[in-house]
Every structure is written in structure tokens, then in C-alpha cells.
CSV table of C-alpha atoms in Angstrom, one decimal:
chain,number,residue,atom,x,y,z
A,1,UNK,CA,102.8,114.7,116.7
A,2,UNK,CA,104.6,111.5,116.5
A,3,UNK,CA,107.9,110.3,115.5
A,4,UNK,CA,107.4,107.3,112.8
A,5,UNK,CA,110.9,106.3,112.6
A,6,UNK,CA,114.6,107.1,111.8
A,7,UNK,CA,117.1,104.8,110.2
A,8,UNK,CA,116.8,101.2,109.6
A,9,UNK,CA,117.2,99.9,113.2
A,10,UNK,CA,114.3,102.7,114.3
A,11,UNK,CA,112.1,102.0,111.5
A,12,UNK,CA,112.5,98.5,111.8
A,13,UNK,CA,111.2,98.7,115.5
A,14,UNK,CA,108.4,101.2,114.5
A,15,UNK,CA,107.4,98.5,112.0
A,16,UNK,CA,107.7,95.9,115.0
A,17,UNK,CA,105.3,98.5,117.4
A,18,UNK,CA,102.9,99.2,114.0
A,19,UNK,CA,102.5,95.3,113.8
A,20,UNK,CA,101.4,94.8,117.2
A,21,UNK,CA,99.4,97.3,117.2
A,22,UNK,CA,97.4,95.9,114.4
A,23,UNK,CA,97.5,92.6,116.1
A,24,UNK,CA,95.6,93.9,118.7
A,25,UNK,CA,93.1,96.2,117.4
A,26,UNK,CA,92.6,94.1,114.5
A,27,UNK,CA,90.3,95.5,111.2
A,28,UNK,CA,88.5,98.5,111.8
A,29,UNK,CA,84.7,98.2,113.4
A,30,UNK,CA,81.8,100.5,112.9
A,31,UNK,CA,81.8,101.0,115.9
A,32,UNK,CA,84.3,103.6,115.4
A,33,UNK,CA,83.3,107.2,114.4
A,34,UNK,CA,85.8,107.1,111.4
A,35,UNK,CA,84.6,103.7,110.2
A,36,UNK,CA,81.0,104.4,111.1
A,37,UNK,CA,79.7,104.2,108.1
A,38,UNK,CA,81.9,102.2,106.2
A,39,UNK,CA,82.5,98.4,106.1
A,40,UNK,CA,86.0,96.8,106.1
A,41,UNK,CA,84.7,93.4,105.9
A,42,UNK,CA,86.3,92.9,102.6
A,43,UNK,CA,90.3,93.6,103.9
A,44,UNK,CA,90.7,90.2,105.0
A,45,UNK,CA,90.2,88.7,102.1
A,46,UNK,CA,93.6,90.5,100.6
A,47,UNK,CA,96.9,89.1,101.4
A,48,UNK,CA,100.2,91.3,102.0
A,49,UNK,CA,101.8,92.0,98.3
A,50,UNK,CA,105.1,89.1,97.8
A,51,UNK,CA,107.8,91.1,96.4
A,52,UNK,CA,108.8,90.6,93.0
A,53,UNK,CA,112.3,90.5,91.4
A,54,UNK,CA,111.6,91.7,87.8
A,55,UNK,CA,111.9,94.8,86.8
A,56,UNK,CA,109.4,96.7,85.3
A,57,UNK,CA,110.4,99.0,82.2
A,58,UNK,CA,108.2,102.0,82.3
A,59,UNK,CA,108.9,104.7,79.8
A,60,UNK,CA,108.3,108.3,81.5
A,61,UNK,CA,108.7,111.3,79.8
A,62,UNK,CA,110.3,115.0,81.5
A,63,UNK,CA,107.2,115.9,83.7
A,64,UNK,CA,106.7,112.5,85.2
A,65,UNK,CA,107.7,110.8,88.5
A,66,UNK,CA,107.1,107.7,88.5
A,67,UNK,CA,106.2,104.9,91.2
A,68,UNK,CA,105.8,101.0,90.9
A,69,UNK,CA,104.1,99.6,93.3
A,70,UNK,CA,104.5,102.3,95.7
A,71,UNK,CA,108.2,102.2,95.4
A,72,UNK,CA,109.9,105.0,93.9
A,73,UNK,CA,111.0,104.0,90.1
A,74,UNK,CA,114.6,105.8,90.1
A,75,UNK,CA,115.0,105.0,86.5
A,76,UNK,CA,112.1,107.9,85.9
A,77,UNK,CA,114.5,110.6,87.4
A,78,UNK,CA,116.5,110.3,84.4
A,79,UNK,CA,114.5,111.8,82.3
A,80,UNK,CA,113.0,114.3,84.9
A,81,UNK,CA,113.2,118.0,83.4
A,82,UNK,CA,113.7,119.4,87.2
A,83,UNK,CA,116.0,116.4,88.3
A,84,UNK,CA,118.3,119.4,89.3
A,85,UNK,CA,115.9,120.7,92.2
A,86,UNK,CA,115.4,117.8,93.9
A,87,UNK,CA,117.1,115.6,96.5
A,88,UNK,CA,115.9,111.4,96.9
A,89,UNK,CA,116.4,109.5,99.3
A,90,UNK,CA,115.3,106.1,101.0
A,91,UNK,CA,113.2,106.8,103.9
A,92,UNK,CA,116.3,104.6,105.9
A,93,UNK,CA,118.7,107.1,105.1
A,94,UNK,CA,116.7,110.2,106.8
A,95,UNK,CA,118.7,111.6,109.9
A,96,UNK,CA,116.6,114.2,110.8
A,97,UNK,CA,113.7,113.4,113.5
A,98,UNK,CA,111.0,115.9,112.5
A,99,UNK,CA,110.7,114.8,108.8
A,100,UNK,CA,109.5,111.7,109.8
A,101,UNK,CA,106.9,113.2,112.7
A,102,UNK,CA,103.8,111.5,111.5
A,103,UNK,CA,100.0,112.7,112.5
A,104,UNK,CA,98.6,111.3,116.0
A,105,UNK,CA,95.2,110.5,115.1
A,106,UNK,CA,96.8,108.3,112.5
A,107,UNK,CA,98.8,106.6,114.9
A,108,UNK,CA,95.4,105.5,116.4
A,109,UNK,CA,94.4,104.6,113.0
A,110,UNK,CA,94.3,100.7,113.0
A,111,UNK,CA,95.0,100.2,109.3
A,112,UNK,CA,97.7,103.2,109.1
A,113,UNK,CA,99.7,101.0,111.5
A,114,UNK,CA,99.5,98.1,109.1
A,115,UNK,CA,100.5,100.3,106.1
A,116,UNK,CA,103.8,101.4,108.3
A,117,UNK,CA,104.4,97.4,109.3
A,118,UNK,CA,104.4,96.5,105.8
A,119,UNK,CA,106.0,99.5,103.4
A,120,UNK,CA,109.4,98.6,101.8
A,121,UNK,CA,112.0,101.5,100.1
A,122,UNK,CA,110.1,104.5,101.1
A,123,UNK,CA,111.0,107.3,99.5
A,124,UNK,CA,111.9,110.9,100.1
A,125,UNK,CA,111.5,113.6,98.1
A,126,UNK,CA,112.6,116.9,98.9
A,127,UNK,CA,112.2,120.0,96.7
A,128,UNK,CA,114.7,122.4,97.0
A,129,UNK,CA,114.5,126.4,99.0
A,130,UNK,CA,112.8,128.7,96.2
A,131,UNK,CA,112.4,126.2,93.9
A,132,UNK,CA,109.6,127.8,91.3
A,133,UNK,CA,108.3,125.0,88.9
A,134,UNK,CA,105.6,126.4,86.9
A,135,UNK,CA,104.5,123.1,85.4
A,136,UNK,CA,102.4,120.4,86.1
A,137,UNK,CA,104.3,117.6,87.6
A,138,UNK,CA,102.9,114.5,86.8
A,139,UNK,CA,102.8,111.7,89.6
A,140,UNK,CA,102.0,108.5,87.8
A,141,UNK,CA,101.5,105.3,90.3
A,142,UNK,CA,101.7,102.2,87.9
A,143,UNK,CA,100.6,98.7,89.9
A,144,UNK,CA,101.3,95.1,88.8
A,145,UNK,CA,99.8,92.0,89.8
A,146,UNK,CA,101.8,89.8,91.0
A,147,UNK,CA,99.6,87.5,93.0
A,148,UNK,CA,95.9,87.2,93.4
A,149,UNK,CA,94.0,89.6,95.7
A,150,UNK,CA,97.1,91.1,96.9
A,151,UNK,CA,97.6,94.5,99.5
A,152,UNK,CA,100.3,96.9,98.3
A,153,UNK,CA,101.3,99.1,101.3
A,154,UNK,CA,103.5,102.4,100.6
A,155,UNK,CA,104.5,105.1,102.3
A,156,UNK,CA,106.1,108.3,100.9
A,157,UNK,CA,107.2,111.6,102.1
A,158,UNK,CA,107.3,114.9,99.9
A,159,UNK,CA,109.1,118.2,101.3
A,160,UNK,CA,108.3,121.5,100.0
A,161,UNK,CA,111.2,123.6,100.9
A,162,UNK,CA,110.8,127.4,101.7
A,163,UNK,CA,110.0,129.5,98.9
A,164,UNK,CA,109.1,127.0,96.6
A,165,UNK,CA,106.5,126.6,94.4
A,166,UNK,CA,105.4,122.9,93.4
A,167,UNK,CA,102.0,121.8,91.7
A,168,UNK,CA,101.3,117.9,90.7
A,169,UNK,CA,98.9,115.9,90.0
A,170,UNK,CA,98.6,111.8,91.1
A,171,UNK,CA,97.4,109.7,89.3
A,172,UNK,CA,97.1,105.3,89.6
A,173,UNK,CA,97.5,103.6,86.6
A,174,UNK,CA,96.7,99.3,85.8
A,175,UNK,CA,95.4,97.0,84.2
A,176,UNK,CA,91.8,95.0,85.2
A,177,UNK,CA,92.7,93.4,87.7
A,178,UNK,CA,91.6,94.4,91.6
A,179,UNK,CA,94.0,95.2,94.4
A,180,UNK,CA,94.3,96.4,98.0
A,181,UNK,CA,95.9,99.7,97.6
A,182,UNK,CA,97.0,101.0,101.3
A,183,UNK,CA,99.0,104.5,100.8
A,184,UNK,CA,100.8,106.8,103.0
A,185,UNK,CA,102.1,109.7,102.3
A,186,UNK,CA,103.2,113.1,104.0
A,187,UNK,CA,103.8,116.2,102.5
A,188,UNK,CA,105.8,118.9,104.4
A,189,UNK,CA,105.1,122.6,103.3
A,190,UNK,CA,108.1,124.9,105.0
A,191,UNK,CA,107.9,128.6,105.3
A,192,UNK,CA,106.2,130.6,102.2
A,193,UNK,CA,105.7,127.8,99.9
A,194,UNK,CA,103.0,126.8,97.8
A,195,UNK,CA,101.5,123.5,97.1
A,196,UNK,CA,98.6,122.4,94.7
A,197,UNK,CA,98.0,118.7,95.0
A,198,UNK,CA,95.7,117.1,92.3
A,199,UNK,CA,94.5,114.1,92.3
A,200,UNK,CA,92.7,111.6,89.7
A,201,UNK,CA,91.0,108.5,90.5
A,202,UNK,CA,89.1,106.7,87.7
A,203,UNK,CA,89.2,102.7,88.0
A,204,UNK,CA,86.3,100.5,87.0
A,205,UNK,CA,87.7,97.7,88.5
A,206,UNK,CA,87.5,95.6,92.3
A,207,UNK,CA,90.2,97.5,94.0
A,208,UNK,CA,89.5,99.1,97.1
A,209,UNK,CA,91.6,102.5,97.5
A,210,UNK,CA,92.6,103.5,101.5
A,211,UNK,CA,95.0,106.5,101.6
A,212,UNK,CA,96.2,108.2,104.6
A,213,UNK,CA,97.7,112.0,103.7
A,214,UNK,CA,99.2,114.4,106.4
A,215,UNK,CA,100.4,117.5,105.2
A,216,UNK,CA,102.4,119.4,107.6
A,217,UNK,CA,102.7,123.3,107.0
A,218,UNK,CA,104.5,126.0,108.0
A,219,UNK,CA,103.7,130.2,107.8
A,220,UNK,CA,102.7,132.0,105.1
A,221,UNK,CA,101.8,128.8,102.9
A,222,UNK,CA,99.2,128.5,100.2
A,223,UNK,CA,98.2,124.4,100.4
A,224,UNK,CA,95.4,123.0,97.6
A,225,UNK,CA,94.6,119.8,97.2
A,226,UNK,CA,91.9,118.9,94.4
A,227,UNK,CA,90.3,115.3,93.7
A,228,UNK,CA,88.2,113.8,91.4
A,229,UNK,CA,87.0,110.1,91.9
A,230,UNK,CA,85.0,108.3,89.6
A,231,UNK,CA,84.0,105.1,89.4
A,232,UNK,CA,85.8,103.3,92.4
A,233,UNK,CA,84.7,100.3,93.9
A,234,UNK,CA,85.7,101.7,97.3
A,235,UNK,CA,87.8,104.6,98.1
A,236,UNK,CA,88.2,105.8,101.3
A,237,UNK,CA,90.8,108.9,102.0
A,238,UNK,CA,91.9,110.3,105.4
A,239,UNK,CA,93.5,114.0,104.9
A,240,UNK,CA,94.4,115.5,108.1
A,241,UNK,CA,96.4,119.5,107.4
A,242,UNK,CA,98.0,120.9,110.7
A,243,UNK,CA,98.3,124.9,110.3
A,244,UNK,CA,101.2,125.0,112.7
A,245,UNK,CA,102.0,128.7,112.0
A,246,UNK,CA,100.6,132.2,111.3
A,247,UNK,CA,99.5,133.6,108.1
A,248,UNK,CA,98.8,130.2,106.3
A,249,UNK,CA,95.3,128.9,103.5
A,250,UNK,CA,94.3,125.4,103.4
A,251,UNK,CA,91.7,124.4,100.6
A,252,UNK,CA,90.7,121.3,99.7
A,253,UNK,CA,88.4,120.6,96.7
A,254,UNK,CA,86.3,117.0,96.5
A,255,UNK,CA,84.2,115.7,93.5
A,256,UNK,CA,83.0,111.8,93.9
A,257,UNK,CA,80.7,110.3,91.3
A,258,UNK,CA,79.5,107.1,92.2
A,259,UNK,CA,77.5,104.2,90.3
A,260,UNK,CA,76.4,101.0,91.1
A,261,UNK,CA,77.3,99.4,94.5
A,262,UNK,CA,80.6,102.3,94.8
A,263,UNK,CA,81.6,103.7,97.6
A,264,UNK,CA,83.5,106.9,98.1
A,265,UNK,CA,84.6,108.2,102.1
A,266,UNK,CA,86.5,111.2,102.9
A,267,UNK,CA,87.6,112.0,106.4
A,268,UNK,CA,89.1,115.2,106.8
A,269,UNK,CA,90.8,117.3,110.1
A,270,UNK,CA,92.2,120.1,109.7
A,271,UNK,CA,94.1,121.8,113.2
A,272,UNK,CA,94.4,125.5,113.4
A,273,UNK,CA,96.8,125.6,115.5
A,274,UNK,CA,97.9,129.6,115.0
A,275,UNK,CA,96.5,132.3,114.7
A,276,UNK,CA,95.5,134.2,111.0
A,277,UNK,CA,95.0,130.7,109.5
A,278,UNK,CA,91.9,130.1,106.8
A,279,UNK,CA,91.0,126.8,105.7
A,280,UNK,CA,87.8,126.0,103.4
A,281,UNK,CA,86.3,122.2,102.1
A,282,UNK,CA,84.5,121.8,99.5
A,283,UNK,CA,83.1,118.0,99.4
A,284,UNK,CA,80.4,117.2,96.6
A,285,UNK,CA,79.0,113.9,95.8
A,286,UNK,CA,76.8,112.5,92.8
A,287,UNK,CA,75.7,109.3,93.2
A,288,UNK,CA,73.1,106.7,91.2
A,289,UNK,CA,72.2,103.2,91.7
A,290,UNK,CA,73.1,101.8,95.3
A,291,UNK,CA,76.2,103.8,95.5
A,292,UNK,CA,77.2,105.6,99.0
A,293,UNK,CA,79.4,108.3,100.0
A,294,UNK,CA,80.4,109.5,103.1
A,295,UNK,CA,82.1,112.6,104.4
A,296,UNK,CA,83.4,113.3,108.0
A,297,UNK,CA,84.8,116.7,108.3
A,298,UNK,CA,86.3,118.6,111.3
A,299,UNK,CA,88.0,121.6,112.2
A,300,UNK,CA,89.5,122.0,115.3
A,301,UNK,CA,90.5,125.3,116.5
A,302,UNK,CA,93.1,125.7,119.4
A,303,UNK,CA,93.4,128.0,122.0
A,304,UNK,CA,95.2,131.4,120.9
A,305,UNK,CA,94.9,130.6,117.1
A,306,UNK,CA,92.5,133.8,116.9
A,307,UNK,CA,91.6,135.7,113.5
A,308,UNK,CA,90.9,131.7,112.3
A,309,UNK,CA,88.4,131.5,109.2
A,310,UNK,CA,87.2,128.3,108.1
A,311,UNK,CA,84.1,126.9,106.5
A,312,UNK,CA,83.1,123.6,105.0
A,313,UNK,CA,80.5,123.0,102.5
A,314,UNK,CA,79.7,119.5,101.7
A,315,UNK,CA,76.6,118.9,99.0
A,316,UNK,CA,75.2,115.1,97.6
A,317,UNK,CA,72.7,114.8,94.7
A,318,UNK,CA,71.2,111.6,94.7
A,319,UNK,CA,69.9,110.5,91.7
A,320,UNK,CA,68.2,106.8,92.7
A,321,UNK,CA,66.2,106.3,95.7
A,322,UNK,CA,68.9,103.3,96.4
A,323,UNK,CA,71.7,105.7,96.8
A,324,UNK,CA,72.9,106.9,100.5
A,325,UNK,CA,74.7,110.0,101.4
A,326,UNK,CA,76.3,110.3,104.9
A,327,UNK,CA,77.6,113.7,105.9
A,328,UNK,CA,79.5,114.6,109.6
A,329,UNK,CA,80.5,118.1,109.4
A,330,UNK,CA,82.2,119.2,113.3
A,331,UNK,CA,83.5,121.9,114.2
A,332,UNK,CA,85.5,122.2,117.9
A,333,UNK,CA,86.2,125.7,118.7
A,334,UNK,CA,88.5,126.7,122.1
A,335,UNK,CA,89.2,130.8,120.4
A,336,UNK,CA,86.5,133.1,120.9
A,337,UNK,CA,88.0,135.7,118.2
A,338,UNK,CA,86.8,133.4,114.6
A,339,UNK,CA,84.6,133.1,112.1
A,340,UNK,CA,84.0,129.0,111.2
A,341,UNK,CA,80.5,127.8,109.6
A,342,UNK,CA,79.5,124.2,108.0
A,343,UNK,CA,76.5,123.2,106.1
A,344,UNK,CA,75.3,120.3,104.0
A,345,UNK,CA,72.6,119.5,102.0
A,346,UNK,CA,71.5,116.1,100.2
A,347,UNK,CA,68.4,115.8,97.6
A,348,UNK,CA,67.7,114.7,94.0
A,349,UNK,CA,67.5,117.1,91.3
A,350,UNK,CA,65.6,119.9,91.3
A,351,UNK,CA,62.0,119.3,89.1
A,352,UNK,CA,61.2,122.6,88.6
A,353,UNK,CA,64.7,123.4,87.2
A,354,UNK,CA,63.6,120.4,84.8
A,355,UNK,CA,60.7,121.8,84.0
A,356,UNK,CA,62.0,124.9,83.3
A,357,UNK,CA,64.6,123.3,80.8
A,358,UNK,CA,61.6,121.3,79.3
A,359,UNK,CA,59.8,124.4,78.8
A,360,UNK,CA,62.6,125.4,76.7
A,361,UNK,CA,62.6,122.1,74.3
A,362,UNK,CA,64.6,120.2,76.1
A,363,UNK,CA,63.8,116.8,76.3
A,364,UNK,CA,63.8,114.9,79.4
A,365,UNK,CA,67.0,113.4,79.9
A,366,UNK,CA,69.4,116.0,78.7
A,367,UNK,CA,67.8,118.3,81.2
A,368,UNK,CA,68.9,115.6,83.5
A,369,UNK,CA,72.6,115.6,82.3
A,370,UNK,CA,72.3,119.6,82.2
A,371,UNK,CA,71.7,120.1,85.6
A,372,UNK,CA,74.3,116.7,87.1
A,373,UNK,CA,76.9,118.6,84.7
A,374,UNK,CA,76.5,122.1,86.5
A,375,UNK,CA,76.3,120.7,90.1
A,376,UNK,CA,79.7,118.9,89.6
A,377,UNK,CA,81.2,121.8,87.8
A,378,UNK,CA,80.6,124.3,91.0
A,379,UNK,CA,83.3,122.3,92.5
A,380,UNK,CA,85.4,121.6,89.2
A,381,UNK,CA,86.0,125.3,89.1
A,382,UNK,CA,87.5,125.7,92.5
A,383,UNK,CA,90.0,123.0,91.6
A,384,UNK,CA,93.3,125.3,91.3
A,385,UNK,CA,94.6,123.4,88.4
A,386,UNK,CA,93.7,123.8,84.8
A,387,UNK,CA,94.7,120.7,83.7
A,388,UNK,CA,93.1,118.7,86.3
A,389,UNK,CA,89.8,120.6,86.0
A,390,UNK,CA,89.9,119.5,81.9
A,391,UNK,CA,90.8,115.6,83.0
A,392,UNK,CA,87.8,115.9,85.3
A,393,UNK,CA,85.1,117.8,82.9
A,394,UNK,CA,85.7,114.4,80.5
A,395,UNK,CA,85.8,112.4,83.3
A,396,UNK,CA,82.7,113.5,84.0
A,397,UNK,CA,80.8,113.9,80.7
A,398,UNK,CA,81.8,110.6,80.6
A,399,UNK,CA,80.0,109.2,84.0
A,400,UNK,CA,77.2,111.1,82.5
A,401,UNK,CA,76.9,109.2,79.2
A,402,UNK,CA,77.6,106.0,80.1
């Protein structure tokens, strides 16, 4: 753990130390395990986002929060049915040091550092104790060009207090025109809370999509986070979850559907640092064309955090001979009293399940969609909300058929 900032004179020297850091490290090779299969050649050809001094009218209606251009829009809040649980701030105004602790291993992270150098009005968002919201809250991140090939750098914390019970879903809204979208956010989970973090990615443009998410949680809480990506030009996520107390479920649910030249990366850690801790990943890809994924998943296991239990599963159906799957499932284990296991399989669809299907007058290509449809779906129904399994089953019939 590290401390990003606090106040504007700390923040503005962590920006400073973030810059330099950059400076010196400079983009991200392959020759680094993170980056090992994935190219950042393109990032230098996208230029720091100018501000702009016109104001965006967004309307938003109870169930949405609303960000533009990775700055809070406080105008949203207005209108926000649970306005009355909630405490915003700027990021600046923070006094306390431990909300703004920040993962290591993204402090190492070369393009994390340029994401903190460059963020303006950070927000924070904190939830109050026993706060029960049994709606969806809807996260909507609208972007606006306001140059050519620009990088829009954010970085926002959300704090689930104890006892409280928060699900949204995140979703990035524009029109067709291609950014660099560099997000960082950090989501605190206190004592007994639960968190279900949906997410929604469908953008048939150029933009290229790097998110950093550290979730930070407590004892006794129930953290899910759910994504569906389709049709990104390139998306790459880091999600690293630190179990820093007893007693607490981490599950994290991945569908990627790829076309073309896309490319889709996940790189998730997840520390169990105490004891009676479960954690599970669920990563599957479906890819055609020339489209690649990538998943790097590890579990690290500390000393004394016995009774641990965590698996990972990650699963790619390839449907051209030009498509590439790249899977890195680790597993670093220093308690002898656990039970951990990782697999991964990659192949094309099954002929005999197709000829079985045929058999049955099916024709050809249904048979096809039949069997992509029920691959995808095994991770669809883990997702642990309803709504965002529905916006993904379209999603996906749509991928299918186009």
C-alpha cells in the first residue's frame, strides 16, 4: 500500500513524482509480463485532453450519476433519488490518509502514473454506514471531443461504508469519434458491506479503453464485479482486490466478444491477505476474425491467511484460425492450510455438438450461433445482476447476427 496524495499541495507533488516517473519509464514494453502480450505502440499518437470551458447539459434521471469527461457532473445529483446517503467531495478536500492509499503494483504501473499526473477534479464519493439501496444505480460516463486524438485521464474514488449495500452498473457513452480513455478508480468496501460492480462496454469505434480498478475490502464483505465487452478496439483492464480481513468473497465475472482486429486484456490480482477469504474468476472470451484476448490472472496467498479458497477458470472459443487467445493463470501460495485451482482451455467449436444439432434439422449456421450463444451464457448467468445479464444477452445476440 501506497499513499497517492492528500490535499492540493500533496496531490500536486504526487502529480509532480507520477510525471517523472512516466518520464523515465516511458510507454509500456513487452518486455514486461503485464504488457507481454499487448502493444502500446498506438498511445503516442494521443495527446493529453485540453480542457474545455463549456458546459455540457446532460439530462439524468433519479438512478443515474453522471460523469463528463471523467469529471463528476454535480448538476446530476440533483435529481439523484438517494442524494440523501451520500457525501461528494473533490479528491483535494480529502483529510484522511488511508482513503487515498492506492495499490503498489499500480504504482509500478507506467501508465497509472501518467493517469495520476494528468487527472483534474477527482471526485469522492462516499456512501453512507448501512446504507441499503436496492436499485440499480446507473453510472453513466458521457465523453466529448474536444480535440483530435485526445487522452482523457480520470481518477475517482467510491467508499462503501459499513453495512451498506450498493449495486451499479458503468457504463461509457459517445458519439463516433475515437479517444484515449485512461481511468482510475478505487472502490473501498468497509466492514460487512456489499458491492456488485457491473460493467458495459460496447463501442464500435477507434478508442482504446485502459482502466486501472483497486478495490480495497474489509471483513465480512460480499464484492462482485461483472463485465461485458463487445466490440472494442482495445480494451485493456487491470483489477487488483486486496482481502485485508477475515470472512470476506471476491467474484469477478468476464465476457469479451471480439471481431475484427479487437483486442480485449484483463489483468487481475487478487491478495488474500487473511484468513477465511474466497475469491473465484470467471474470464471467457469469443473471438472471430484477427481479434486477440488476453488474460493474466493471479492469486497470491499470504502467509497465515489459512482456510483461503480460490479458483480461476478462464475459457476462449476461437472461431477463425486468425484469432489468438493468450491465457496466464498463477497462483503464489505461502499457507499450507487452502484449497486454490486454475484451468484454461482454448478451441473452436465443438463439431460433433454441430452434428448433433444438424441431425436434428438444424442448419448449419444456427448450430453455430446455438452453441457461441450457450458458451457466453455460462458466464452471463454468474453475473450477479439481472439487469446487466439482459443488457448483455442483447448485446450478445447482437455480435452474433451481425
Amino acid at each position: 500500500m501506497d499513499i497517492l496524495g492528500l490535499k492540493n499541495k500533496m496531490i500536486d507533488s504526487i502529480k509532480k513524482r507520477s510525471l517523472e516517473f512516466f518520464n523515465t519509464n516511458g510507454l509500456p514494453s513487452k518486455k514486461l509480463e503485464n504488457w507481454k502480450f499487448t502493444s502500446s505502440k498506438n498511445f503516442k499518437n494521443f495527446n493529453k485532453s485540453l480542457s474545455s470551458d463549456e458546459i455540457k447539459k446532460i439530462e439524468s434521471d433519479e438512478l443515474s450519476i453522471v460523469f463528463i469527461n471523467g469529471v463528476l457532473d454535480k448538476d446530476s445529483l440533483e435529481n439523484f433519488k438517494f442524494a440523501d446517503l451520500i457525501e461528494v467531495k473533490n479528491l483535494n478536500e480529502l483529510t484522511k490518509k488511508e482513503l487515498l492509499y492506492c495499490s503498489e503494483s499500480f504504482l509500478n504501473e507506467s501508465m497509472f502514473n501518467l493517469g495520476v499526473s494528468e487527472f483534474e477534479n477527482g471526485s469522492y464519493i462516499s456512501f453512507k454506514e448501512n446504507s441499503v439501496i436496492e436499485e440499480v444505480i446507473n453510472i453513466k460516463n458521457y465523453f466529448f471531443e474536444n480535440g483530435q486524438n485526445e487522452r482523457m485521464s480520470s481518477f475517482n474514488i467510491f467508499h462503501m461504508n459499513e453495512g451498506s449495500e450498493i449495486s451499479i452498473i458503468e457504463e461509457d457513452i459517445k458519439e463516433n469519434f475515437s479517444i484515449f480513455n485512461l481511468k482510475l478508480n478505487k472502490f473501498i468496501c468497509e466492514n460487512s458491506s456489499i458491492f456488485k460492480h457491473g460493467k458495459s462496454y460496447n463501442d464500435d469505434s477507434q478508442t482504446h479503453s485502459l482502466s486501472y480498478n483497486y478495490y480495497q475490502i474489509e471483513q465480512d464483505v460480499a464484492l462482485s464485479v461483472d463485465s461485458m465487452v463487445k466490440s472494442s478496439f482495445f480494451n485493456k483492464e487491470f483489477i487488483e482486490v486486496d482481502l485485508n480481513k477475515v470472512g470476506s468473497d471476491a467474484k469477478i465475472n468476464i465476457l469479451n466478444l471480439g471481431k475484427e482486429e479487437q483486442h480485449v486484456d484483463n489483468n487481475i490480482l487478487i491478495n488474500h491477505k487473511a484468513e477465511h477469504c474466497t475469491s473465484f474468476q470467471h474470464v471467457r472470451n469469443v473471438l472471430d476474425n484477427k481479434s486477440t484476448a488476453v488474460f493474466n490472472g493471479k492469486v497470491i496467498v499470504a502467509e497465515g491467511a489459512q482456510q483461503t479458497d480460490s479458483n480461476q477458470s478462464n475459457k476462449n472459443l476461437l472461431l477463425s484460425l486468425e484469432s489468438n487467445a493468450f491465457s496466464n493463470p498463477q497462483l503464489e501460495i505461502y499457507a499450507d492450510d487452502v484449497s486454490c485451482g486454475h484451468g484454461s482451455t482454448t478451441g473452436a467449436l465443438d463439431e460433433n455438438s454441430i452434428f448433433y444439432l444438424r441431425a436434428r434439422g438444424i442448419d448449419y449456421s444456427s448450430a453455430q450461433k446455438i452453441l457461441i450463444k450457450a458458451f457466453a451464457k455460462e458466464v452471463i448467468d454468474d453475473f450477479s445482476l439481472s439487469s446487466l445479464q439482459d443488457i448483455s444477452e442483447i448485446a450478445l445476440d447482437s455480435w452474433i447476427d451481425g
